[in-house]
Amino acid sequence: MKKHNFNAGPSILPREVIEQTAQAVLDFNGSGLSILEISHRAKDFQPVVDEAVALFKELLNIPEGYSVLFLGGGASLEFCMVPYNFLEKKAAYLNTGVWAKKAMKEAKGFGEVVEVASSAEATYTYIPKDYTVPADVDYFHITTNNTIYGTELKEDLDVNVPMIADMSSDIFSRPIDVSKYICIYGGAQKNLAPAGVTFVIVKNEALGKVSRYIPTMLNYQTHIDGGSMFNTPPVLPIYTALQTLRWIKAQGGVKEMERRAIEKADMLYAEIDRNKMFVGTAAKEDRSRMNICFVMAPEYKELEADFMKFATERGMVGIKGHRSVGGFRASCYNAMPKESVQALIDCMKEFEAMH
Ligand SMILES: *Cc1c(COP(=O)(O)O)cnc(C)c1O
């Protein structure tokens, strides 16, 4: 049976990206060696990193003066690297979910942290809008897509301080104005590559402004100077990331990714709103295109396990909602075909017809 992979992360990758990775595991570039058994300093591997960096810059239209890094540690390590490198006195954070809160917690160890707004009281079902960012902060930190709650900032905000964003789960799903940010980071395992590599886009001139000692491995400058090769980088996930970046470019770039994301999300939200058995959990204006969260309508609450079974039998994978929200979450990342979204919609329609 065809599986429709709605996993939240690690998650779906384009089929050809997986095939190219499999091929490189067997024989990298016709070298007779697997990519798993070559040095990251091999002359064949440097072009992989170079091209991945170049495609990052090209696809996201990154201005001059920014570096692209491939590191280990996940987005979770960035929660502490960000304040280590950028927080001298005071930083502002927008609390839009568990990831945002974790980022904020780390920052508190480095300086004064202002939580400008929070939607915690409403289980993060919306993104706060009425707040002011103090003018004297070193940066304003946002989480552009809240993977667990299915809310998303689908446009770059306008604030008069430099922004830093966790874009783990919506990078490459829309064009971004990188010049508004001094740092953008994320774990690659949602929309780019398998787990193991973290991407960081950093504005060079924003570094070197904090007075503390920064441990070598946690200092972005180390990795800029070392071209992401200060220590052994995650070779295989970087290789896969390159294949995904090539795929995005061949499909038409981030503008096309955005068009598809809107199309898929509109289809699924339309069914959630139409179908009497389901309700969406996120505020309509903040609905994520990447993680679409819904629950059974109150009068059908007891049918939740039945729908899960019904959908699973029809090939749906990974639609269980995060344990803190419950219900269902269909993650529709770049690689998710429209046909799979349609298959889920068909399940919802059939299930409704049965009741
Ligand atoms: C998954 C996720 C994280 C955590 O990423 P790790 O790479 O596992 O540390 C952080 N932020 C967001 C928005 C996420 O979706």
Short mmCIF file of N, CA and C in Angstrom, two decimals, residues 141-208:
data_model
loop_
_atom_site.label_atom_id
_atom_site.label_comp_id
_atom_site.label_asym_id
_atom_site.label_seq_id
_atom_site.Cartn_x
_atom_site.Cartn_y
_atom_site.Cartn_z
N HIS A 141 13.95 37.62 19.16
CA HIS A 141 13.92 36.22 18.72
C HIS A 141 12.49 35.75 18.45
N ILE A 142 12.32 35.15 17.28
CA ILE A 142 11.00 34.58 16.93
C ILE A 142 11.15 33.13 16.45
N THR A 143 10.07 32.41 16.54
CA THR A 143 9.98 31.06 15.97
C THR A 143 8.98 31.19 14.84
N THR A 144 9.42 31.09 13.59
CA THR A 144 8.50 31.42 12.49
C THR A 144 7.40 30.39 12.30
N ASN A 145 7.70 29.14 12.61
CA ASN A 145 6.65 28.12 12.49
C ASN A 145 6.65 27.27 13.75
N ASN A 146 5.49 27.22 14.39
CA ASN A 146 5.38 26.48 15.64
C ASN A 146 4.86 25.08 15.33
N THR A 147 5.81 24.20 15.15
CA THR A 147 5.62 22.84 14.64
C THR A 147 4.56 22.06 15.42
N ILE A 148 4.53 22.28 16.73
CA ILE A 148 3.64 21.50 17.59
C ILE A 148 2.20 22.02 17.53
N TYR A 149 2.04 23.35 17.45
CA TYR A 149 0.70 23.95 17.56
C TYR A 149 0.11 24.33 16.22
N GLY A 150 0.92 24.29 15.17
CA GLY A 150 0.40 24.59 13.84
C GLY A 150 0.07 26.05 13.62
N THR A 151 0.93 26.94 14.16
CA THR A 151 0.80 28.36 13.85
C THR A 151 2.07 28.82 13.15
N GLU A 152 1.94 29.85 12.32
CA GLU A 152 3.10 30.26 11.53
C GLU A 152 3.06 31.77 11.25
N LEU A 153 4.24 32.36 11.32
CA LEU A 153 4.41 33.74 10.86
C LEU A 153 4.78 33.63 9.39
N LYS A 154 3.84 33.90 8.52
CA LYS A 154 4.06 33.62 7.11
C LYS A 154 4.72 34.77 6.35
N GLU A 155 4.94 35.87 7.06
CA GLU A 155 5.67 36.99 6.47
C GLU A 155 6.71 37.49 7.47
N ASP A 156 7.76 38.11 6.96
CA ASP A 156 8.77 38.67 7.86
C ASP A 156 8.17 39.86 8.60
N LEU A 157 8.40 39.91 9.90
CA LEU A 157 7.86 41.01 10.70
C LEU A 157 8.63 42.31 10.42
N ASP A 158 7.99 43.40 10.78
CA ASP A 158 8.66 44.69 10.71
C ASP A 158 8.94 45.17 12.12
N VAL A 159 10.16 45.10 12.54
CA VAL A 159 10.53 45.65 13.85
C VAL A 159 11.83 46.44 13.65
N ASN A 160 12.09 47.37 14.58
CA ASN A 160 13.28 48.18 14.35
C ASN A 160 14.52 47.73 15.11
N VAL A 161 14.55 46.41 15.40
CA VAL A 161 15.77 45.82 15.96
C VAL A 161 16.10 44.59 15.11
N PRO A 162 17.35 44.12 15.16
CA PRO A 162 17.68 42.93 14.37
C PRO A 162 16.93 41.70 14.89
N MET A 163 16.50 40.86 13.96
CA MET A 163 15.76 39.67 14.38
C MET A 163 16.64 38.43 14.29
N ILE A 164 16.29 37.46 15.11
CA ILE A 164 16.88 36.11 15.04
C ILE A 164 15.71 35.14 14.98
N ALA A 165 15.78 34.18 14.07
CA ALA A 165 14.64 33.28 13.92
C ALA A 165 15.04 31.82 13.92
N ASP A 166 14.23 31.04 14.63
CA ASP A 166 14.26 29.60 14.53
C ASP A 166 13.32 29.26 13.36
N MET A 167 13.89 28.81 12.25
CA MET A 167 13.08 28.45 11.07
C MET A 167 13.17 26.96 10.78
N SER A 168 13.29 26.17 11.86
CA SER A 168 13.47 24.72 11.70
C SER A 168 12.44 24.10 10.77
N SER A 169 11.18 24.52 10.93
CA SER A 169 10.13 23.75 10.23
C SER A 169 9.47 24.51 9.09
N ASP A 170 10.00 25.68 8.72
CA ASP A 170 9.44 26.30 7.51
C ASP A 170 10.49 26.92 6.59
N ILE A 171 11.76 26.62 6.85
CA ILE A 171 12.80 27.13 5.95
C ILE A 171 12.54 26.59 4.53
N PHE A 172 12.80 27.40 3.55
CA PHE A 172 12.62 27.04 2.14
C PHE A 172 11.16 26.80 1.75
N SER A 173 10.22 27.28 2.59
CA SER A 173 8.82 27.15 2.19
C SER A 173 8.26 28.49 1.70
N ARG A 174 9.08 29.53 1.78
CA ARG A 174 8.66 30.84 1.28
C ARG A 174 9.91 31.71 1.13
N PRO A 175 9.81 32.76 0.31
CA PRO A 175 10.95 33.70 0.25
C PRO A 175 11.07 34.43 1.59
N ILE A 176 12.27 34.72 2.02
CA ILE A 176 12.44 35.52 3.24
C ILE A 176 13.36 36.70 2.96
N ASP A 177 13.16 37.76 3.72
CA ASP A 177 14.02 38.91 3.60
C ASP A 177 15.13 38.76 4.64
N VAL A 178 16.19 38.10 4.25
CA VAL A 178 17.26 37.74 5.19
C VAL A 178 17.87 38.99 5.83
N SER A 179 17.82 40.12 5.12
CA SER A 179 18.47 41.33 5.65
C SER A 179 17.83 41.81 6.96
N LYS A 180 16.62 41.31 7.28
CA LYS A 180 15.98 41.70 8.54
C LYS A 180 16.53 40.91 9.74
N TYR A 181 17.34 39.91 9.45
CA TYR A 181 17.80 38.99 10.50
C TYR A 181 19.32 39.05 10.64
N ILE A 182 19.79 38.86 11.88
CA ILE A 182 21.24 38.69 12.04
C ILE A 182 21.58 37.20 12.14
N CYS A 183 20.55 36.39 12.37
CA CYS A 183 20.80 34.94 12.45
C CYS A 183 19.48 34.20 12.19
N ILE A 184 19.59 33.16 11.38
CA ILE A 184 18.45 32.27 11.12
C ILE A 184 18.99 30.86 11.27
N TYR A 185 18.31 30.04 12.03
CA TYR A 185 18.84 28.69 12.25
C TYR A 185 17.73 27.66 12.26
N GLY A 186 18.13 26.40 12.19
CA GLY A 186 17.14 25.33 12.32
C GLY A 186 17.77 23.96 12.21
N GLY A 187 17.09 23.00 12.80
CA GLY A 187 17.45 21.60 12.55
C GLY A 187 16.98 21.28 11.14
N ALA A 188 17.76 20.49 10.41
CA ALA A 188 17.43 20.25 9.00
C ALA A 188 16.35 19.19 8.81
N GLN A 189 15.99 18.48 9.88
CA GLN A 189 15.20 17.26 9.70
C GLN A 189 13.71 17.47 9.46
N LYS A 190 13.29 18.73 9.28
CA LYS A 190 11.88 18.96 8.96
C LYS A 190 11.69 19.15 7.46
N ASN A 191 12.51 20.01 6.86
CA ASN A 191 12.20 20.39 5.48
C ASN A 191 13.42 20.31 4.55
N LEU A 192 14.48 19.67 5.02
CA LEU A 192 15.72 19.78 4.24
C LEU A 192 16.54 18.49 4.13
N ALA A 193 16.67 17.77 5.20
CA ALA A 193 17.65 16.67 5.23
C ALA A 193 17.29 15.72 6.37
N PRO A 194 18.00 14.59 6.47
CA PRO A 194 17.76 13.76 7.66
C PRO A 194 18.32 14.46 8.91
N ALA A 195 18.00 13.96 10.08
CA ALA A 195 18.50 14.52 11.33
C ALA A 195 20.02 14.47 11.35
N GLY A 196 20.62 15.42 12.04
CA GLY A 196 22.08 15.39 12.23
C GLY A 196 22.78 16.65 11.79
N VAL A 197 22.13 17.47 10.96
CA VAL A 197 22.78 18.72 10.58
C VAL A 197 21.86 19.89 10.95
N THR A 198 22.49 20.96 11.38
CA THR A 198 21.80 22.20 11.74
C THR A 198 22.30 23.28 10.81
N PHE A 199 21.38 24.02 10.20
CA PHE A 199 21.86 25.11 9.34
C PHE A 199 21.82 26.42 10.14
N VAL A 200 22.79 27.27 9.90
CA VAL A 200 22.82 28.58 10.55
C VAL A 200 23.22 29.61 9.50
N ILE A 201 22.40 30.64 9.37
CA ILE A 201 22.74 31.77 8.49
C ILE A 201 23.08 32.90 9.45
N VAL A 202 24.26 33.46 9.33
CA VAL A 202 24.65 34.48 10.31
C VAL A 202 25.25 35.69 9.62
N LYS A 203 24.88 36.84 10.12
CA LYS A 203 25.43 38.09 9.59
C LYS A 203 26.80 38.32 10.23
N ASN A 204 27.82 38.34 9.41
CA ASN A 204 29.20 38.38 9.93
C ASN A 204 29.44 39.56 10.88
N GLU A 205 28.96 40.72 10.47
CA GLU A 205 29.32 41.90 11.28
C GLU A 205 28.54 42.02 12.59
N ALA A 206 27.56 41.12 12.77
CA ALA A 206 26.83 41.12 14.05
C ALA A 206 27.59 40.35 15.12
N LEU A 207 28.63 39.65 14.70
CA LEU A 207 29.42 38.86 15.67
C LEU A 207 30.50 39.72 16.32
N GLY A 208 31.06 39.19 17.40
CA GLY A 208 32.20 39.86 18.04
C GLY A 208 31.79 41.04 18.91
#
